[in-house]
mmCIF file of C-alpha atoms and ligand atoms in Angstrom:
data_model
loop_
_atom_site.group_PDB
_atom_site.id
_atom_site.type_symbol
_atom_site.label_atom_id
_atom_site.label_comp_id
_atom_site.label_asym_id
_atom_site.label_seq_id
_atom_site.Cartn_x
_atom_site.Cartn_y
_atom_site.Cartn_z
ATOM 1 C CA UNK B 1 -2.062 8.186 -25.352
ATOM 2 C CA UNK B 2 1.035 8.237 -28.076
ATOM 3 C CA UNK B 3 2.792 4.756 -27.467
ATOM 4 C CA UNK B 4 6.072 5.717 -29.484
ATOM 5 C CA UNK B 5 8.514 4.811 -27.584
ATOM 6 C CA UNK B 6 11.618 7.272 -26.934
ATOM 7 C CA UNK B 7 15.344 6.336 -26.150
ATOM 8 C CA UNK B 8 14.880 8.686 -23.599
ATOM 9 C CA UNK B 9 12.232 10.422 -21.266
ATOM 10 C CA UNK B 10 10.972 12.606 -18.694
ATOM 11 C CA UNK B 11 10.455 11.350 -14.952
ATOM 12 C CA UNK B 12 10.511 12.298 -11.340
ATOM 13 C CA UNK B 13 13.107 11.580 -9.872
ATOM 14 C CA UNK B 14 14.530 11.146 -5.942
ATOM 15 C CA UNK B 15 18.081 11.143 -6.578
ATOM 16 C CA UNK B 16 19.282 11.741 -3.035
ATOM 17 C CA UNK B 17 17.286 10.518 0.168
ATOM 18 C CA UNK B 18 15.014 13.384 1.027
ATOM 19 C CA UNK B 19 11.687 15.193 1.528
ATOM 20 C CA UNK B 20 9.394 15.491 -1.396
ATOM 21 C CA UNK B 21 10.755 18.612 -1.758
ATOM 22 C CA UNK B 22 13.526 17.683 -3.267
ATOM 23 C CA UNK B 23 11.743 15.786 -6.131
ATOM 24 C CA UNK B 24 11.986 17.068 -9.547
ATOM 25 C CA UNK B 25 11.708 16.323 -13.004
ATOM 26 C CA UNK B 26 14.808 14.857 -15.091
ATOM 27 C CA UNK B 27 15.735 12.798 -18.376
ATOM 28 C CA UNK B 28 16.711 9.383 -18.246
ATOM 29 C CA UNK B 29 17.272 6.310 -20.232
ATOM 30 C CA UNK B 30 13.963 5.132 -21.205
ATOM 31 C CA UNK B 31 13.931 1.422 -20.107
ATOM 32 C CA UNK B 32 14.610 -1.962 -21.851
ATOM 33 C CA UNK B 33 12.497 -5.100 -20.740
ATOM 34 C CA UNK B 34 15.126 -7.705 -19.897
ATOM 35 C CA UNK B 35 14.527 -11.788 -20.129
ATOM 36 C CA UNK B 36 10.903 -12.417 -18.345
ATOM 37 C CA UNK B 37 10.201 -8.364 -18.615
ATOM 38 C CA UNK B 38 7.583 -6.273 -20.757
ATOM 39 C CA UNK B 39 8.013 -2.316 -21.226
ATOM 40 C CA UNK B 40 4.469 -0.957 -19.829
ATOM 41 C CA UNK B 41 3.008 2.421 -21.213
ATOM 42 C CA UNK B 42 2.202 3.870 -17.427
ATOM 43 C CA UNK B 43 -1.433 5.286 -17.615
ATOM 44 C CA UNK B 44 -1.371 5.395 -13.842
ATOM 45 C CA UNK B 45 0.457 4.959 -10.849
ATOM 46 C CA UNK B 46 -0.885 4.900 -7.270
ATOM 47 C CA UNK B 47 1.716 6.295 -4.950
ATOM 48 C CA UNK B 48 2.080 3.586 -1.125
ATOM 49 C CA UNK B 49 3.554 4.594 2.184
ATOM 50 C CA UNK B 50 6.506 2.475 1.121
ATOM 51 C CA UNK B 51 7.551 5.129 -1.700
ATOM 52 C CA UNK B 52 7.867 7.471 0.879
ATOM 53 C CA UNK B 53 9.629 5.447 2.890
ATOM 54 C CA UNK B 54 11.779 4.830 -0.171
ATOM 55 C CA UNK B 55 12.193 8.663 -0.480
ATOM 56 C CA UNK B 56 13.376 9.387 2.856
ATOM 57 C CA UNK B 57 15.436 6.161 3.055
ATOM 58 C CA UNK B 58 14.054 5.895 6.640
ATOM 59 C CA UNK B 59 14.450 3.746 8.289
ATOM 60 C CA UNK B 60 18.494 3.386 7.614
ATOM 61 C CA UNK B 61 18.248 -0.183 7.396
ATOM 62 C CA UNK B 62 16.153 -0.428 3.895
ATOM 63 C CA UNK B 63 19.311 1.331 2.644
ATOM 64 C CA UNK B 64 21.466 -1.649 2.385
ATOM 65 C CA UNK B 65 18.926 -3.056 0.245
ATOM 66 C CA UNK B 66 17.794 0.200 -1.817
ATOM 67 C CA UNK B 67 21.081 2.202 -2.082
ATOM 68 C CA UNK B 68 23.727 3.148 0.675
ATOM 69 C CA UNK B 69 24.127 6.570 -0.191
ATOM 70 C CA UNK B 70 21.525 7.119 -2.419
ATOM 71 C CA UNK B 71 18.262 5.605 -4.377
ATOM 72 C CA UNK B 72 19.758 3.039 -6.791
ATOM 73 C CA UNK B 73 16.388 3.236 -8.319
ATOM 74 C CA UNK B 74 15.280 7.032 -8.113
ATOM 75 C CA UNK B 75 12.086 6.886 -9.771
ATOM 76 C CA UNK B 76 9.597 6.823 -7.361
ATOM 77 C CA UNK B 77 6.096 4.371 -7.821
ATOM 78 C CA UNK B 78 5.620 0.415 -7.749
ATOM 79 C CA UNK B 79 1.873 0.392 -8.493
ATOM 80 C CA UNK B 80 0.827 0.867 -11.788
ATOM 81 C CA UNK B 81 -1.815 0.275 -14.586
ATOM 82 C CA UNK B 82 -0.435 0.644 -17.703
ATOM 83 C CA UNK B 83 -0.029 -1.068 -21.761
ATOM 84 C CA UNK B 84 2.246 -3.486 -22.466
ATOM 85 C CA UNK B 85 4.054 -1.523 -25.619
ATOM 86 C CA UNK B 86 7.216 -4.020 -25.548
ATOM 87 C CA UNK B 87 8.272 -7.468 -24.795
ATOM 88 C CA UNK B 88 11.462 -8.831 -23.320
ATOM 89 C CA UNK B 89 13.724 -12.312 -24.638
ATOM 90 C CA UNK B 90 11.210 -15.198 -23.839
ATOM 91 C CA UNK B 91 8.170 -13.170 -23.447
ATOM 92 C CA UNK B 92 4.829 -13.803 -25.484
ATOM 93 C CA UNK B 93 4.760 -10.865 -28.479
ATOM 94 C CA UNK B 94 0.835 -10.870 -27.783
ATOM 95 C CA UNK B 95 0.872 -9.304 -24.747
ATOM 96 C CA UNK B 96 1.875 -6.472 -26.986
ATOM 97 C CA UNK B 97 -1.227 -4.110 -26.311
ATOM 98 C CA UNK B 98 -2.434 -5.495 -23.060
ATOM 99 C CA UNK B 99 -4.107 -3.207 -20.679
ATOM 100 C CA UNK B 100 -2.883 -4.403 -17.378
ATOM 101 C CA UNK B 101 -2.250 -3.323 -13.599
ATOM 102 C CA UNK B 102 0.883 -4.944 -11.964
ATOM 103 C CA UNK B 103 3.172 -4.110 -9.039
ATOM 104 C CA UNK B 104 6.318 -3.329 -10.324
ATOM 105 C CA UNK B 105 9.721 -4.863 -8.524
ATOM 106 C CA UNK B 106 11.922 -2.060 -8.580
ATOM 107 C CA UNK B 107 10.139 1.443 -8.837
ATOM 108 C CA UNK B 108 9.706 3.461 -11.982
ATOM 109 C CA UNK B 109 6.316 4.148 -12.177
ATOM 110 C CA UNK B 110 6.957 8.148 -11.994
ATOM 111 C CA UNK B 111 7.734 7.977 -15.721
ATOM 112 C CA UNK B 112 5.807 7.311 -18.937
ATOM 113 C CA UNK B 113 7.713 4.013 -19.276
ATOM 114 C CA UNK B 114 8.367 1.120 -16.906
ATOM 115 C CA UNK B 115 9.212 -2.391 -16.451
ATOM 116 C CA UNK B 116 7.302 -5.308 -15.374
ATOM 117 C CA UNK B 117 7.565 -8.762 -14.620
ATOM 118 C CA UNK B 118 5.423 -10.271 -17.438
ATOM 119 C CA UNK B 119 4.719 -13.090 -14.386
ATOM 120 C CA UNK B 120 2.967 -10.549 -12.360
ATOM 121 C CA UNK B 121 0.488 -8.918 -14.975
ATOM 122 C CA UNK B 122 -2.946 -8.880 -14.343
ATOM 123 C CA UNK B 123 -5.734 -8.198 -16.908
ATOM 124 C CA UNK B 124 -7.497 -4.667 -16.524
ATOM 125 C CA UNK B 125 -10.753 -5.200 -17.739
ATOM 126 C CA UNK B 126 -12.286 -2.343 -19.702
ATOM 127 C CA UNK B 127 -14.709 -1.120 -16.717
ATOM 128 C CA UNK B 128 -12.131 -0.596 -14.098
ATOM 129 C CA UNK B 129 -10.286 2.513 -15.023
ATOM 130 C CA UNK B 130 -6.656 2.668 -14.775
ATOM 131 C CA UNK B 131 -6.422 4.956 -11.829
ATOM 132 C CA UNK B 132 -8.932 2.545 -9.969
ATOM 133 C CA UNK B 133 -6.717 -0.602 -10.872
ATOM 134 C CA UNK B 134 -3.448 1.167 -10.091
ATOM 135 C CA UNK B 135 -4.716 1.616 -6.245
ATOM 136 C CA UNK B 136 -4.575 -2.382 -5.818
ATOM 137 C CA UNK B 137 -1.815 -4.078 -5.849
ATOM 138 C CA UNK B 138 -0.119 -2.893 -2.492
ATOM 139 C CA UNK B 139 -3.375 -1.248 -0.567
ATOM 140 C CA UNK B 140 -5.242 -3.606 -1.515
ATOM 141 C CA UNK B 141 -2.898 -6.799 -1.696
ATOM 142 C CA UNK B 142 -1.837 -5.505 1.933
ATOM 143 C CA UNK B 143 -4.848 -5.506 3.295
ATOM 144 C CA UNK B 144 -5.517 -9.042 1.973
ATOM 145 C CA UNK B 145 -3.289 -10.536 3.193
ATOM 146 C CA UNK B 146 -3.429 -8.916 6.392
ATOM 147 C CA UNK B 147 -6.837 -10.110 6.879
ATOM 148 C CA UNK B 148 -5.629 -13.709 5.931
ATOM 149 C CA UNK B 149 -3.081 -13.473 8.722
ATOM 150 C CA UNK B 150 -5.498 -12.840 11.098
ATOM 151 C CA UNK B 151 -8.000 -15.631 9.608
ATOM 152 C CA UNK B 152 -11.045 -13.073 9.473
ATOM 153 C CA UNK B 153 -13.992 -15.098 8.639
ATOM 154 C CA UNK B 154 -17.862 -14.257 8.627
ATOM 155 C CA UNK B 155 -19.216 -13.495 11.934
ATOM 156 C CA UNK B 156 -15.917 -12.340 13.747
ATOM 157 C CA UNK B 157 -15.500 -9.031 14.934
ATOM 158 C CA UNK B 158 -12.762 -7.022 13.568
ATOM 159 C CA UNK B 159 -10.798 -3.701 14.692
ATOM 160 C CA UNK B 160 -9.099 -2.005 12.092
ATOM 161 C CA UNK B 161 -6.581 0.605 13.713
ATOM 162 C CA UNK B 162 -5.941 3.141 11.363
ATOM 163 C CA UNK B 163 -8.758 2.684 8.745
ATOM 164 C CA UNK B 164 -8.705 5.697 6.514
ATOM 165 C CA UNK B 165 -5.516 5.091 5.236
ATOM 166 C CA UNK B 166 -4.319 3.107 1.619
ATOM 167 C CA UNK B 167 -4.571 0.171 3.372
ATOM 168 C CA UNK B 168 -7.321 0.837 5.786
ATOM 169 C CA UNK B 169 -9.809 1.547 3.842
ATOM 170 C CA UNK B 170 -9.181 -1.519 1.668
ATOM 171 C CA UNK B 171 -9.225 -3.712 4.939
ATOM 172 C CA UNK B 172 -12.570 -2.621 6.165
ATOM 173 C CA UNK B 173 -14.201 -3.148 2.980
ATOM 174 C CA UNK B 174 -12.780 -6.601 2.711
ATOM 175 C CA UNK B 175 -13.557 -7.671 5.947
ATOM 176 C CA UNK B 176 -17.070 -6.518 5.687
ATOM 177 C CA UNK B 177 -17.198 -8.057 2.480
ATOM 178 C CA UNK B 178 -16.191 -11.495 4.534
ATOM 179 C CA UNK B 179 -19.168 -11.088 6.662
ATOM 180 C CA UNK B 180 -17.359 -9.698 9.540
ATOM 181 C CA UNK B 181 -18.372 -7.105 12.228
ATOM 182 C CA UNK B 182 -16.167 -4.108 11.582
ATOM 183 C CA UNK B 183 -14.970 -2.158 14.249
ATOM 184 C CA UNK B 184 -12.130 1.006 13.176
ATOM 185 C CA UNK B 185 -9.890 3.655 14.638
ATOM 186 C CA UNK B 186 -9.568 6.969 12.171
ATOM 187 C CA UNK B 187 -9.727 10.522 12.748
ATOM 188 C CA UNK B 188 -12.873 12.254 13.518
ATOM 189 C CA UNK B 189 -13.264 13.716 9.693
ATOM 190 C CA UNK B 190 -12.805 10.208 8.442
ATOM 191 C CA UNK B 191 -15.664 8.612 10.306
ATOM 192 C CA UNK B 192 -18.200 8.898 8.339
ATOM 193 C CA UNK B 193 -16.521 7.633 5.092
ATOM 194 C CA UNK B 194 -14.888 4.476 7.399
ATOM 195 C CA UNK B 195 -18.562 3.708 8.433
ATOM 196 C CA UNK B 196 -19.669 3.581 4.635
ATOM 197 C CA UNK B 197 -17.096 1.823 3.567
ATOM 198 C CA UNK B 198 -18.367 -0.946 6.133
ATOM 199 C CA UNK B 199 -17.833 -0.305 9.571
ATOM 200 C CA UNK B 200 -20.316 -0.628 12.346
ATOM 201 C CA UNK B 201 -18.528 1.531 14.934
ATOM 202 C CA UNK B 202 -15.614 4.066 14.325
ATOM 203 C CA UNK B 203 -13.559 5.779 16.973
ATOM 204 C CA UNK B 204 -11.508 8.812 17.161
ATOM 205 C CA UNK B 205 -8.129 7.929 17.402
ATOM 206 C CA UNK B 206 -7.595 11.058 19.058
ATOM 207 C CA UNK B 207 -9.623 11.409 21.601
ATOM 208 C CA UNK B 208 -10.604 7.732 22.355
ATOM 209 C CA UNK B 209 -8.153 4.988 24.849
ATOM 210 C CA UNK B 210 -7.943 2.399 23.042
ATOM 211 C CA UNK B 211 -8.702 0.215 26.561
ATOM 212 C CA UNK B 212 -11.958 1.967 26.457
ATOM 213 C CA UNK B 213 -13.027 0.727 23.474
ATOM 214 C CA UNK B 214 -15.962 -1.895 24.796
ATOM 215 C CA UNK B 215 -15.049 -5.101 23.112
ATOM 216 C CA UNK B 216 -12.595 -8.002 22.277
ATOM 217 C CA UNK B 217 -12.259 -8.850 19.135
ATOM 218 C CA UNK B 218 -11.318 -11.758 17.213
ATOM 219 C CA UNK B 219 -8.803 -10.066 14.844
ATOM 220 C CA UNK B 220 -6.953 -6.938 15.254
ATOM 221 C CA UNK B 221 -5.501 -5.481 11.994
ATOM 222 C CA UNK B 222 -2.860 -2.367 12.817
ATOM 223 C CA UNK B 223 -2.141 -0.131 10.295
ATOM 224 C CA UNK B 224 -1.041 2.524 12.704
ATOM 225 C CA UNK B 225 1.660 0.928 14.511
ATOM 226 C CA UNK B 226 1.570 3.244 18.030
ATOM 227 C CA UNK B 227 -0.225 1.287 20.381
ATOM 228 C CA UNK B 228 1.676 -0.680 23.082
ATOM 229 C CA UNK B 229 1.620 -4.706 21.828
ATOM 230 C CA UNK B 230 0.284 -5.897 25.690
ATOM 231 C CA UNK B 231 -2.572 -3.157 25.425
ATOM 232 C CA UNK B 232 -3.280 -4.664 22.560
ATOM 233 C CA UNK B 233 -3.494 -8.242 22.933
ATOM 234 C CA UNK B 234 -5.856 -7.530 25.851
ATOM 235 C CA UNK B 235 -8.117 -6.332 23.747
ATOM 236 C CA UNK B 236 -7.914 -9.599 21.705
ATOM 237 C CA UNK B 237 -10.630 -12.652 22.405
ATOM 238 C CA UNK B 238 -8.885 -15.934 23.973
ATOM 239 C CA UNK B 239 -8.233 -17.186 20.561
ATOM 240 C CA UNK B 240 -8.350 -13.847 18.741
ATOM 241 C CA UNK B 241 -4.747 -12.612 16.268
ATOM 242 C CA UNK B 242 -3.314 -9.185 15.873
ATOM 243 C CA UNK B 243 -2.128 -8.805 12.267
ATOM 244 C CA UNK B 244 0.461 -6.108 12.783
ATOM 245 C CA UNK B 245 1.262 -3.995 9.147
ATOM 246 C CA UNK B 246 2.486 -1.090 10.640
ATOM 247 C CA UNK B 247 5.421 -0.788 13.073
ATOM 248 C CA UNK B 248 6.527 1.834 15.351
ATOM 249 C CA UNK B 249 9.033 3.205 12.983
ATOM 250 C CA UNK B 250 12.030 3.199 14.654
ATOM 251 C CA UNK B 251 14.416 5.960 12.460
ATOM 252 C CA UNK B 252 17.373 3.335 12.344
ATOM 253 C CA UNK B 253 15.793 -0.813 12.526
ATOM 254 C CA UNK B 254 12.333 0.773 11.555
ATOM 255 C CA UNK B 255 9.015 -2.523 12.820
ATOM 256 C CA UNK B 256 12.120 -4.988 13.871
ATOM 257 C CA UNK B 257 12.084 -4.195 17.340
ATOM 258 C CA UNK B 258 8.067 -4.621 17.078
ATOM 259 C CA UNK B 259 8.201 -7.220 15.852
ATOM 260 C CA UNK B 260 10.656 -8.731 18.100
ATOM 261 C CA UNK B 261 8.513 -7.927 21.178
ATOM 262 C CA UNK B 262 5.377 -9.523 19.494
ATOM 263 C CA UNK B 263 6.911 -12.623 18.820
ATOM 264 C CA UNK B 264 8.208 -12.243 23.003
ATOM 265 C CA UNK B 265 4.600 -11.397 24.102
ATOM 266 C CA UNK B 266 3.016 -14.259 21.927
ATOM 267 C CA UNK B 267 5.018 -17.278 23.598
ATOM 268 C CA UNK B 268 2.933 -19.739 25.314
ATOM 269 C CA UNK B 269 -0.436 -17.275 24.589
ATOM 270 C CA UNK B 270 -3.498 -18.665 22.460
ATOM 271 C CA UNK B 271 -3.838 -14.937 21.286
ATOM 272 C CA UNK B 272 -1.326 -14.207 18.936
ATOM 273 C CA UNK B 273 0.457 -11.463 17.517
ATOM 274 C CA UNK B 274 1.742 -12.204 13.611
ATOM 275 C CA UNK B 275 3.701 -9.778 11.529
ATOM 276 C CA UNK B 276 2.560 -9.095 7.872
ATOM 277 C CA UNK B 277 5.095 -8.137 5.478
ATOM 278 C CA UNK B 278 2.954 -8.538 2.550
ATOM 279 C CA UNK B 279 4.509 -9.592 -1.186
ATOM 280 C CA UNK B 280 3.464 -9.337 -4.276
ATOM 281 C CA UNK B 281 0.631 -11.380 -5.360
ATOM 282 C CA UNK B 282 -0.642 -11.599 -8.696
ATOM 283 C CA UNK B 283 -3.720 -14.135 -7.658
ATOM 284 C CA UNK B 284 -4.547 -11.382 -5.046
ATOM 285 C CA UNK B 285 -4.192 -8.369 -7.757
ATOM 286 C CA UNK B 286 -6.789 -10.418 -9.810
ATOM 287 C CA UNK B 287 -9.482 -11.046 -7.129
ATOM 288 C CA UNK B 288 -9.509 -7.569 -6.136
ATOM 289 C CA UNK B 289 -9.604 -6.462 -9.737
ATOM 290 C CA UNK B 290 -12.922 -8.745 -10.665
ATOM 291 C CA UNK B 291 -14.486 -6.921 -6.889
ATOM 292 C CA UNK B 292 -13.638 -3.831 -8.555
ATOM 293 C CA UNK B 293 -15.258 -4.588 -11.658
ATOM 294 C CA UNK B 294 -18.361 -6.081 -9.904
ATOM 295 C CA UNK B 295 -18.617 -2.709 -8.165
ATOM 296 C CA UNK B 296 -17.947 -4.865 -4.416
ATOM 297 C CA UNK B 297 -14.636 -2.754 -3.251
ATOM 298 C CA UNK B 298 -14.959 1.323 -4.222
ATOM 299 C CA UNK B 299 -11.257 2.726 -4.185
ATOM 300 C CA UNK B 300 -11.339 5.758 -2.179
ATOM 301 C CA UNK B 301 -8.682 8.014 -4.572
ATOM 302 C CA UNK B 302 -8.428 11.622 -2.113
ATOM 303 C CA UNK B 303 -6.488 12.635 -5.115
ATOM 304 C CA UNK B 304 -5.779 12.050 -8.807
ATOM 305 C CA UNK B 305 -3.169 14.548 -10.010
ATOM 306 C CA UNK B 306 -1.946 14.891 -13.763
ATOM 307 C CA UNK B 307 1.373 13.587 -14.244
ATOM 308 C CA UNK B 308 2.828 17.110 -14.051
ATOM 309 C CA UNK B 309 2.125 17.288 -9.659
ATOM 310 C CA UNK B 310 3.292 14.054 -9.498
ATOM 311 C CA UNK B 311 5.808 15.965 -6.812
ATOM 312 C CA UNK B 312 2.495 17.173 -4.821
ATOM 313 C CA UNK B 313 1.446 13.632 -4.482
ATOM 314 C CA UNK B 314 4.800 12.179 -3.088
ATOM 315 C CA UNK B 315 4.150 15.395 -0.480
ATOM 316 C CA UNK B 316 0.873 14.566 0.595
ATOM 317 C CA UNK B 317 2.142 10.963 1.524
ATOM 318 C CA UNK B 318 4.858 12.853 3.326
ATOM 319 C CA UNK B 319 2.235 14.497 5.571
ATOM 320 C CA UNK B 320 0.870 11.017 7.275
ATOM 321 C CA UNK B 321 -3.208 12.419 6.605
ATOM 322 C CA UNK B 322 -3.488 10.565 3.016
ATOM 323 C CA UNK B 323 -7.190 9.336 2.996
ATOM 324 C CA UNK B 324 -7.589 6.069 0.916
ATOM 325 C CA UNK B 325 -5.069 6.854 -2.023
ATOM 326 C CA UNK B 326 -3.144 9.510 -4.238
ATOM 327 C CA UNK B 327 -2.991 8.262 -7.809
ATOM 328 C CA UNK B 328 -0.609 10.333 -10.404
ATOM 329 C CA UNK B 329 -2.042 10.083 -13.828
ATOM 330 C CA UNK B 330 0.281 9.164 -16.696
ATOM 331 C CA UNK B 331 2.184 11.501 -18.634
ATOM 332 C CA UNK B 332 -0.024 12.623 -22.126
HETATM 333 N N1 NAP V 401 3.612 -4.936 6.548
HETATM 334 C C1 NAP V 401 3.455 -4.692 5.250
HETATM 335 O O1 NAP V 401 3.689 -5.556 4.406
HETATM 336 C C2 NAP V 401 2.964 -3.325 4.834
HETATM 337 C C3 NAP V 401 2.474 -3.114 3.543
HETATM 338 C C4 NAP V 401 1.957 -1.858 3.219
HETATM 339 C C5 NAP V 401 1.997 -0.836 4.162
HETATM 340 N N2 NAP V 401 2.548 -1.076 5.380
HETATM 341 C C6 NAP V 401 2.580 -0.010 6.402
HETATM 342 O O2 NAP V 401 1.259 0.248 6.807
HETATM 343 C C7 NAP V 401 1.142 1.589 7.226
HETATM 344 C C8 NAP V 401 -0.058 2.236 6.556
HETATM 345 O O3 NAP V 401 0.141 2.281 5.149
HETATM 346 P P1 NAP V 401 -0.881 3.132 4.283
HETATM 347 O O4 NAP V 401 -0.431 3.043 2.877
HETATM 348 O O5 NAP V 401 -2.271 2.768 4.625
HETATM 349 O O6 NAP V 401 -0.539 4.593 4.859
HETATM 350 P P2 NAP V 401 -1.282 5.951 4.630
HETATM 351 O O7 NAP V 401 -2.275 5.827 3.557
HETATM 352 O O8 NAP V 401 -0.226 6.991 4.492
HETATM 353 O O9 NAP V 401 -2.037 6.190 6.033
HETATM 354 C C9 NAP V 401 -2.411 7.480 6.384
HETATM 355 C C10 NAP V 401 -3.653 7.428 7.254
HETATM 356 O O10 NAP V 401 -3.356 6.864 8.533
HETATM 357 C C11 NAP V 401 -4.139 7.533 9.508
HETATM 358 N N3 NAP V 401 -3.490 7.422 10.818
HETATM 359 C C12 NAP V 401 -2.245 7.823 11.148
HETATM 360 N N4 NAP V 401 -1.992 7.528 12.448
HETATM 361 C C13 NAP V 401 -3.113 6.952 12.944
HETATM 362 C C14 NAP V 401 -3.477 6.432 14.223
HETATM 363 N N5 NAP V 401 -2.616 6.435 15.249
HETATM 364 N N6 NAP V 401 -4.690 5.884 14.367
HETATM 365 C C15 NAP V 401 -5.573 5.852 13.346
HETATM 366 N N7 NAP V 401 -5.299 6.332 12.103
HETATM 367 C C16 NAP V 401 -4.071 6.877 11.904
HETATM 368 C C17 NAP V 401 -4.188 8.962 9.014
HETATM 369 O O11 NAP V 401 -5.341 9.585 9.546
HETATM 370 P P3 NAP V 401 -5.285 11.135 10.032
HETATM 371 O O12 NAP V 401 -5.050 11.946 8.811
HETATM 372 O O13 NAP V 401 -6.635 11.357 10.647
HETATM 373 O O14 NAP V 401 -4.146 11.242 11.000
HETATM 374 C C18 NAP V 401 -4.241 8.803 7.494
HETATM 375 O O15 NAP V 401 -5.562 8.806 6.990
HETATM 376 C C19 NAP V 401 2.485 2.256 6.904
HETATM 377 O O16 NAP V 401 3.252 2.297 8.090
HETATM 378 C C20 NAP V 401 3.119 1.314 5.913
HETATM 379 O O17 NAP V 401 4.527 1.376 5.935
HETATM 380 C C21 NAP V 401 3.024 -2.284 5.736
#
């Protein structure tokens, strides 16, 4: 891959709020590593329910953050692997050539360049490829942490609603990985991948009632976000914790109202109902990187597209059925 580096370059771009659709290719600026910054040579960028979100700018309230009107940022794609090819005022020269994965604070991964915080850069070792690292970070650091806020431990039994997702089918494999009983909720075409990623007994979300499901369980990790929170936390043990990452996607205040009635339903209860809103976490990035060298956590990509249906990808996140992840290859 040619690291010369161009004033300016091709990317994908979202410039209004919108379906993927609406993406298309444009040149912009190619991007200068500020204080604390390196430039990164993107060799691949995994593409997260929250760049769709991003695109759509739903729900309404990320848009005071992310642009009134419009994208501030409009390149599309926080997780990335990619070389460091420049360094910003007070960064280290020698990372100059580093293969790393990072999640990136602002976006920009649709493009052949991107910026970093040199402070979240984790090593890619040689025998994780790039599209494998560049599913981590969020997925992966999601499910993580999700698992943390639930306290899932060896001999605990776990349901994962919504497993075949990004996240999903990172949090089975780490909970099974923990020594816990693995329990998960997926569509009927995605049971038998769930199950060899790790779990004992799947479900079909859309035929099974959740109250018939015949267990409690000592952690409940939603990914889905449907369920009612009461339904639920019966289904918990006395002491057991829902880790809720999804929430019901309300158009306008998107999980807040979730979350609201969670923290409502958990007073006075020894079963309890905890929000993740997972952050980037370099120490995270770096454990799941050495289980991805040591062959412990397997990826599932459903699709790696060249740089060039980088648009197709954004789509197929669009459509809700993404199994494991869609990684866009970087741009020869
Ligand atoms: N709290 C946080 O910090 C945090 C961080 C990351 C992500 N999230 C949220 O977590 C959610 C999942 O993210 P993701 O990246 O894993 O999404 P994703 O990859 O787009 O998830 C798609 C998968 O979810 C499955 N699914 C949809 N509805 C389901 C249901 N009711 N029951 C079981 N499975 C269902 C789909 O299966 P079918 O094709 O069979 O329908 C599909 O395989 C999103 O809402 C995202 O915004 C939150």
């Amino acid at each position: 891959m040619n690291a010369t580096i161009t004033t300016t370059m091709p990317a994908w771009l979202n410039d209004d709020y919108g379906p993927a659709g609406a993406t298309r290719q444009g040149m912009v600026p190619t991007p200068e590593p500020g204080p604390g910054e390196v430039l990164l040579r993107v060799r691949a960028t995994a593409l997260n329910a929250a760049d769709m979100r991003l695109m759509l700018g739903d729900p309404l309230l990320m848009r005071l953050m992310f642009g009134l009107r419009r994208p501030k940022q409009p390149i599309r794609g926080n997780d990335v692997a990619g070389t460091v090819v420049a360094v910003g005022v007070g960064v280290d020269a020698s990372h100059i050539g580093e293969e790393v994965v990072v999640e990136l604070s602002a976006g920009g991964g649709l493009a052949p360049f991107a910026i970093a915080r040199v402070d979240r850069l984790v090593g890619r070792p040689s025998g994780v490829s790039a599209e494998v690292a560049a599913t981590l970070p969020i997925a992966g650091g999601t499910a993580v942490q999700a698992l943390d806020v639930a306290r899932v431990a060896g001999g605990q039994r776990v349901l994962v609603i919504g497993a075949s997702g990004g996240v999903g089918t990172f949090a089975v494999q780490l909970a099974a990985l923990r020594g816990a009983e693995v329990w998960a909720t997926c569509g009927e075409a995605n049971r038998k991948l769930i199950e060899s990623l790790g779990a004992t007994r799947t479900f079909d979300y859309r035929t099974t009632d959740l109250s018939s499901i015949p267990a409690t369980f000592d952690a409940i990790i939603d990914i889905a976000g449907g369920a009612p929170l009461r339904q639920l936390k019966r289904m918990l043990s006395p002491t057991g914790t829902l880790a809720m990452v999804a929430g019901d996607g309300g158009r306008v205040l998107g999980p807040i109202p979730r979350i609201l009635r969670a923290v409502f339903i958990s007073i006075g209860s020894r079963r309890s109902i905890r929000p993740v809103a997972a952050v980037a976490k370099p120490d995270i990035n770096r454990q799941l990187i050495a289980l991805a060298a040591e062959g412990r956590i397997m990826p599932v990509i459903e699709q790696l597209l060249p740089w060039d249906a980088a648009a197709e990808g954004l789509a197929r996140l669009e459509s809700g059925h993404t199994v494991g992840k869609v990684v866009v290859l970087g741009r020869e």
